XYZ file of C-alpha atoms in Angstrom:
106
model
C 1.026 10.384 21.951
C 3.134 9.890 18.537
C 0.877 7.771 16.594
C 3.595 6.364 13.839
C 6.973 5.429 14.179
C 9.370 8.604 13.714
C 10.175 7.364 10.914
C 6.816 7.392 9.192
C 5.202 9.903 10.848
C 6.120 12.817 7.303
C 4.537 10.605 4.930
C 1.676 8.865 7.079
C 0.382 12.876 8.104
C 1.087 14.002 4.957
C -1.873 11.731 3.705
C -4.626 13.918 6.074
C -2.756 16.956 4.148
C -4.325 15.264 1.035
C -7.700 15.305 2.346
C -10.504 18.358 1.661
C -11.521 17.346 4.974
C -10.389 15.540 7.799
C -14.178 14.327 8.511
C -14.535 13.041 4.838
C -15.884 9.412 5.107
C -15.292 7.331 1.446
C -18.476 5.867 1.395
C -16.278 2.791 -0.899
C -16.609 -0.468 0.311
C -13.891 -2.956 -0.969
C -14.928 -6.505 -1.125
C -11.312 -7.851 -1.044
C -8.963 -7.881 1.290
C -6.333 -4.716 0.768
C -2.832 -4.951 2.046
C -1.387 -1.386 2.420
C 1.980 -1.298 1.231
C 3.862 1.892 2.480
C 7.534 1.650 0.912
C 10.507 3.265 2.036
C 12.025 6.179 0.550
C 14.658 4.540 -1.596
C 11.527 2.174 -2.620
C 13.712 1.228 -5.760
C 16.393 -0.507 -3.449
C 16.035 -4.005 -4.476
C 17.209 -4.926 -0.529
C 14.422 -2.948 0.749
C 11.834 -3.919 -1.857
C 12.321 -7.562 -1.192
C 11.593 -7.316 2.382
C 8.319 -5.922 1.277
C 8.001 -8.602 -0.624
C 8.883 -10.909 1.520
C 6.478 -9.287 4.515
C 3.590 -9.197 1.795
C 3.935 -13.288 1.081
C 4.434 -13.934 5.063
C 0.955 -11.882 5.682
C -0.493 -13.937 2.972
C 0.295 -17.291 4.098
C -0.254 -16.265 7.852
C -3.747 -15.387 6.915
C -4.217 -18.300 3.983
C -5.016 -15.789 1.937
C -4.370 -16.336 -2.157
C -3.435 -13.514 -4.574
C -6.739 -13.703 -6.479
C -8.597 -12.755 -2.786
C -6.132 -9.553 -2.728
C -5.733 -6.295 -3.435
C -2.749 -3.718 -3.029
C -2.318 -0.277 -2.311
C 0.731 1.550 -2.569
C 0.423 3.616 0.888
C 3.027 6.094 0.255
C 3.631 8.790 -2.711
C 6.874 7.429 -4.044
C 7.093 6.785 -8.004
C 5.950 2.992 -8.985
C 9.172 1.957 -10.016
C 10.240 -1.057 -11.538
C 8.491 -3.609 -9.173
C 5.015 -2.026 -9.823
C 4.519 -5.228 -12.187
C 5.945 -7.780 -10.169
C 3.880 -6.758 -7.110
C 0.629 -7.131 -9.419
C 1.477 -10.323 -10.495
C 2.456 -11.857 -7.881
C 0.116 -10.363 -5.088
C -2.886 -9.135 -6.436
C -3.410 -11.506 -9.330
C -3.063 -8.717 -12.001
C -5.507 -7.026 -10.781
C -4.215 -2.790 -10.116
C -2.523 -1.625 -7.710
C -4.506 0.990 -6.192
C -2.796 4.595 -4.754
C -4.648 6.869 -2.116
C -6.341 8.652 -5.006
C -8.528 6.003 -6.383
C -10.549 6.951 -3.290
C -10.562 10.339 -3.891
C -13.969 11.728 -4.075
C -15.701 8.563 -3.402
């Protein structure tokens, strides 16, 4: 069975391509709530990066959940682009927003 959507499915495998070792468990525990934010390829569309924005505050309110009780993580290998600062601000209460390698060797 095809476990992501066609569309997804290069970049979400490309992530175990990452990984040493496909049994490598982080032994990280985060203590806040992480929203994984995998972006589309033309990321820097501001169409397409307001419907992430718009799916991260819908999440957030669905779940009464408040930007200082959040993290992100930019699920994808894209370039930050110029949004990087507005998605801090406004969802993760300026906290960083984390990429697949701040777990790397953890």
């Amino acid at each position: 069975p095809q476990l992501f959507m066609p569309h997804h499915s290069l970049q979400m495998n490309s992530f175990e391509a990452d990984s040493p070792n496909s049994e490598t468990r982080s032994s990280m525990i985060e203590e806040l709530p992480t929203y994984l934010l995998a972006r589309d390829e033309d990321c820097e569309n501001s169409f397409h990066s307001t419907a992430d924005f718009m799916n991260m505050f819908l999440v957030k309110s669905v779940l009464q959940s408040k930007a200082d009780n959040m993290q992100v993580m930019l699920f994808d290998k894209h370039p930050d682009g110029p949004y990087l600062e507005l998605i801090q601000q406004a969802f993760a209460n300026n906290k960083p927003v984390l990429r697949h390698q701040h777990y790397r060797n953890q």
